[in-house]
XYZ file of C-alpha atoms in Angstrom:
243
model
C -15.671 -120.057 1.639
C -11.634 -119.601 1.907
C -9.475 -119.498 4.388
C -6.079 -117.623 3.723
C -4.473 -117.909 7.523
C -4.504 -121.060 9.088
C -1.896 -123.350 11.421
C -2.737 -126.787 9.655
C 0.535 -128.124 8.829
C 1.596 -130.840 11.646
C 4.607 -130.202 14.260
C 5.563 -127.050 13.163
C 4.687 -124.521 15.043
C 1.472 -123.786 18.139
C -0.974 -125.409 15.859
C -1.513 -128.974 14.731
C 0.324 -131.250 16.591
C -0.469 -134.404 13.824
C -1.601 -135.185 10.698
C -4.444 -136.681 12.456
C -5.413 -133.191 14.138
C -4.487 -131.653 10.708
C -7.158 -133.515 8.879
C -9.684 -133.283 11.587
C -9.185 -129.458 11.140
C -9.653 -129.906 7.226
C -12.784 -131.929 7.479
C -14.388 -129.152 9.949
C -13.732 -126.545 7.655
C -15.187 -128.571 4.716
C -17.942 -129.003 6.819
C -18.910 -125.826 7.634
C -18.496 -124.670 4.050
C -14.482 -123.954 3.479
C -13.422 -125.283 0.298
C -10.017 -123.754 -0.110
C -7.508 -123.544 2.575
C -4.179 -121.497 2.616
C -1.589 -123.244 4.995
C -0.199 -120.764 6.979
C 2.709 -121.940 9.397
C 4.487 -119.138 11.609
C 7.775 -118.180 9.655
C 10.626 -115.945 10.598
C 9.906 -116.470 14.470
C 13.812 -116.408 15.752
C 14.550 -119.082 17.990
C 10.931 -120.538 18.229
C 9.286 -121.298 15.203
C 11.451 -120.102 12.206
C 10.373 -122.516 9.051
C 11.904 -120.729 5.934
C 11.124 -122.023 2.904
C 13.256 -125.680 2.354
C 12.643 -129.388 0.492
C 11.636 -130.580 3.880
C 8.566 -127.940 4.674
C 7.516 -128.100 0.992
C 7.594 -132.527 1.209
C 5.672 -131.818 4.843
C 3.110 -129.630 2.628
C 2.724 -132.110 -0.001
C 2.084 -135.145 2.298
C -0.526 -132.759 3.767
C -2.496 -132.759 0.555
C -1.750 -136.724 -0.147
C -3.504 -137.625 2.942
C -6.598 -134.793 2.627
C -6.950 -136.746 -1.136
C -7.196 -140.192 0.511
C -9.520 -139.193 3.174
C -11.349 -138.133 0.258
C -12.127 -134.403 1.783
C -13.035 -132.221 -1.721
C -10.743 -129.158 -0.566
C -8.246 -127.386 -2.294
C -4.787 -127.110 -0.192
C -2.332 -124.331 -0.659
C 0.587 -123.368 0.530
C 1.801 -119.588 2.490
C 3.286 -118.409 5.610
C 2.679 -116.116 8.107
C 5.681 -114.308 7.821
C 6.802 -112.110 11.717
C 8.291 -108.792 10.417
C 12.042 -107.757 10.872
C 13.887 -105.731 9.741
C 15.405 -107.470 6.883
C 11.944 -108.462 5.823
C 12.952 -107.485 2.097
C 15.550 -109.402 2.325
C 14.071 -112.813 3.025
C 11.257 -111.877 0.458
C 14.144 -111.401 -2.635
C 15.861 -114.761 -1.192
C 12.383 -116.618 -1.041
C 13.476 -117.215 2.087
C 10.036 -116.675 3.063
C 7.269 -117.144 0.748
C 3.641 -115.412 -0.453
C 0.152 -117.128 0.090
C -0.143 -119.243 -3.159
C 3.283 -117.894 -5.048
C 1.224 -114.633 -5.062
C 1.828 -110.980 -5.042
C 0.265 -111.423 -1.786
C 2.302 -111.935 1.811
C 0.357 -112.438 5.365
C 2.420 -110.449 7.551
C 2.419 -110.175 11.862
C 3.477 -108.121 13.842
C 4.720 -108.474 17.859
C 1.290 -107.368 19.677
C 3.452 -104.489 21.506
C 4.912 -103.385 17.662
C 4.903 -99.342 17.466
C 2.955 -97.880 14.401
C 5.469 -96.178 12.819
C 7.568 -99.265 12.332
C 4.676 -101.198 11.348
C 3.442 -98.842 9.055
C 7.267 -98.331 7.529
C 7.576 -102.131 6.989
C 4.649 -102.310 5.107
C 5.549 -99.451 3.137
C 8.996 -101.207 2.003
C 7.043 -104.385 0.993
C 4.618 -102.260 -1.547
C 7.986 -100.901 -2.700
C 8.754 -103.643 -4.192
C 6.316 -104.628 -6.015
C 4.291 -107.201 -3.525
C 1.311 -106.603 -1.411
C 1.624 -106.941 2.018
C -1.539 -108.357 4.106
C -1.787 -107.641 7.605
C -2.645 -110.458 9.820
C -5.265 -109.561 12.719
C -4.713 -106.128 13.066
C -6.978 -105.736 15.690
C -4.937 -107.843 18.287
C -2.205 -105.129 17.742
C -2.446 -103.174 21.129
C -1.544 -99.894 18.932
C -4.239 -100.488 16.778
C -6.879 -100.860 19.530
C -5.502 -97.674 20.600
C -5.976 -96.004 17.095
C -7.788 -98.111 14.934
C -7.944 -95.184 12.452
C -4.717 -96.709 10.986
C -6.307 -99.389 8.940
C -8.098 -96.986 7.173
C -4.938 -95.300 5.400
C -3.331 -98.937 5.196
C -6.570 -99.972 3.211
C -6.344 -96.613 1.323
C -2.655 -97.341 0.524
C -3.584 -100.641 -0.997
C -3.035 -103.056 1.978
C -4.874 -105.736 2.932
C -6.714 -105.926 5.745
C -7.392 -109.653 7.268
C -9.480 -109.808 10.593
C -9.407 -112.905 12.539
C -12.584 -114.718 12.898
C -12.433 -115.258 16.855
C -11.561 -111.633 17.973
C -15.629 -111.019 16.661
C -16.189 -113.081 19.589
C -14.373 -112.023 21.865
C -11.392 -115.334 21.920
C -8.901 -112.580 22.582
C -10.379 -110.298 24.939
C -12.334 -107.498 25.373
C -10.223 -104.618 23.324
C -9.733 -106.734 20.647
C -13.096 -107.767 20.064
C -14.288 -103.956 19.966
C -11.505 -103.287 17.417
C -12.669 -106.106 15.277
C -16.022 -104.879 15.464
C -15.386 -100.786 14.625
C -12.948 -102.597 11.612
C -16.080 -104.716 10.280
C -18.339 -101.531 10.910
C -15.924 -99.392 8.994
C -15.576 -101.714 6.071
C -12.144 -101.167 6.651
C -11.088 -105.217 6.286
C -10.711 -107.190 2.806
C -11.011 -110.856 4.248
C -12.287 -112.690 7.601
C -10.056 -116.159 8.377
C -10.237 -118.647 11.104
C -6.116 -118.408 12.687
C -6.878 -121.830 13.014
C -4.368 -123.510 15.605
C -6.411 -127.298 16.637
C -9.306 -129.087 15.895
C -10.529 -128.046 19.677
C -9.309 -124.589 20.119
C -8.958 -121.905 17.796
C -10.797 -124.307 14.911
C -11.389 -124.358 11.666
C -15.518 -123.959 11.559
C -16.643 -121.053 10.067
C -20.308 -121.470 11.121
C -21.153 -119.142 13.752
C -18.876 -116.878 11.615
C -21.150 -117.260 8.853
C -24.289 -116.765 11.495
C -23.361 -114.061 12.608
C -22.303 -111.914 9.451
C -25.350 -113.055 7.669
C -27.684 -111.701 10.594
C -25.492 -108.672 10.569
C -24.037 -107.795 7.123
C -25.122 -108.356 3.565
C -25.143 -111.904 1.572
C -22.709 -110.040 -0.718
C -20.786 -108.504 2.210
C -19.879 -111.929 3.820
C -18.928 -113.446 -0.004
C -17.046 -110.585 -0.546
C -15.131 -110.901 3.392
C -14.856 -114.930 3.317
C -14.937 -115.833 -0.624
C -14.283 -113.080 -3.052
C -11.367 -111.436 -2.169
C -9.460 -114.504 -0.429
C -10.419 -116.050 -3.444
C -8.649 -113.078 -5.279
C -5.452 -113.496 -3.386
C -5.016 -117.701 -3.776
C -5.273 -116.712 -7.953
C -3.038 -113.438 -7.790
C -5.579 -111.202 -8.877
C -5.950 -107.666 -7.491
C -8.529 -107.198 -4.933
C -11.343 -104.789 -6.241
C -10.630 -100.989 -5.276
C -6.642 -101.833 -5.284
């Protein structure tokens, strides 16, 4: 499997507090059947956890990988953001202020939970106008979305990608969420499933009772296409089938 969204690189943002937690959270994925990992720090956050593409994040990165290589842990490491949307998004993308999953086409993209639809949707329209491919992270915890999860469909249509989290399926983020996530999966309106991993207790890496549960309620080829086809697709820069 591969996970394109994930909080893995130490002390700089809510996730891993360590390179110890970091590799703890590397080894569980391996474990439970990740073998490519997108490192996904929270970018653009003003005045709380900003991280714009510099020497130091990039030498923080690479140590990451050094240490993963002598723990001897056979997963592939690369590097994204998760990129909070403002209004001079477009900006920071033509600076490379902020940076795509993998030096992709591909950007992960949140939103403030509270965001209104029409300036969500418009911001994701301006990214496609240039040329990249915005994805969305975890829709479904967008309190807009809950409201009118309907949305995702024309986003989809329009050739955006849809990534669901793995824990609003079971319910880490409440009730409304979880429904959303579920009418999403039912829908087929989603591209990829990744963990929003944050700690190596919390919000983990393990993708088993992910796994369990889409195999007991989806298709083999459903749950390859949601966890390894398509992410897959995005870490190479190739364009997601039915794009």
């Amino acid at each position: 499997m591969v996970d394109i969204h994930t909080h893995i690189l130490p002390g700089v943002d809510d996730g891993s507090d360590c390179f110890t937690e970091s590799v703890q959270m590397v080894e569980m994925a391996y474990e439970t059947g990740v073998d490519r990992i997108i490192v996904t720090p929270h970018c653009n956050q003003r005045g709380r956890y900003e991280n714009y593409m510099s020497q130091k994040l990039k030498q923080l990165f690479d140590q990451l990988k050094e240490r993963i290589k002598e723990e001897g842990i056979p997963v592939e490491l690369f590097l994204g953001m998760e990129i909070m949307a403002s209004q001079d998004l477009i900006s920071l993308i033509e600076k490379q202020q902020v940076v795509s999953l993998n030096a992709s086409r591909y950007y992960l993209i949140e939103f403030l939970f509270d965001t209104e639809i029409g300036w969500m949707d418009r911001m994701l329209q301006s990214v496609l106008e240039i040329g990249k491919i915005p994805v969305v992270a975890h829709p479904e915890r967008y309190f807009e979305v809950q409201k009118s999860p309907d949305i995702v469909q024309e986003w989809k249509r329009r050739g955006i990608i849809i990534q669901l989290n793995k824990g609003s399926v079971f319910g880490a983020f409440g009730r409304r969420c979880k429904k959303a996530a579920k009418y999403l999966m039912k829908n087929d309106w989603i591209h990829c499933i990744a963990s929003d991993a944050h700690s190596p207790y919390m919000r983990t890496t393990s993708m088993e009772e992910l796994q369990d549960y889409l195999l007991d309620r989806y298709s083999y080829q459903k749950m390859e296409e949601w966890t390894t086809k398509n992410p897959n697709a995005i870490i190479e820069n190739k364009l997601i089938e039915g794009l």
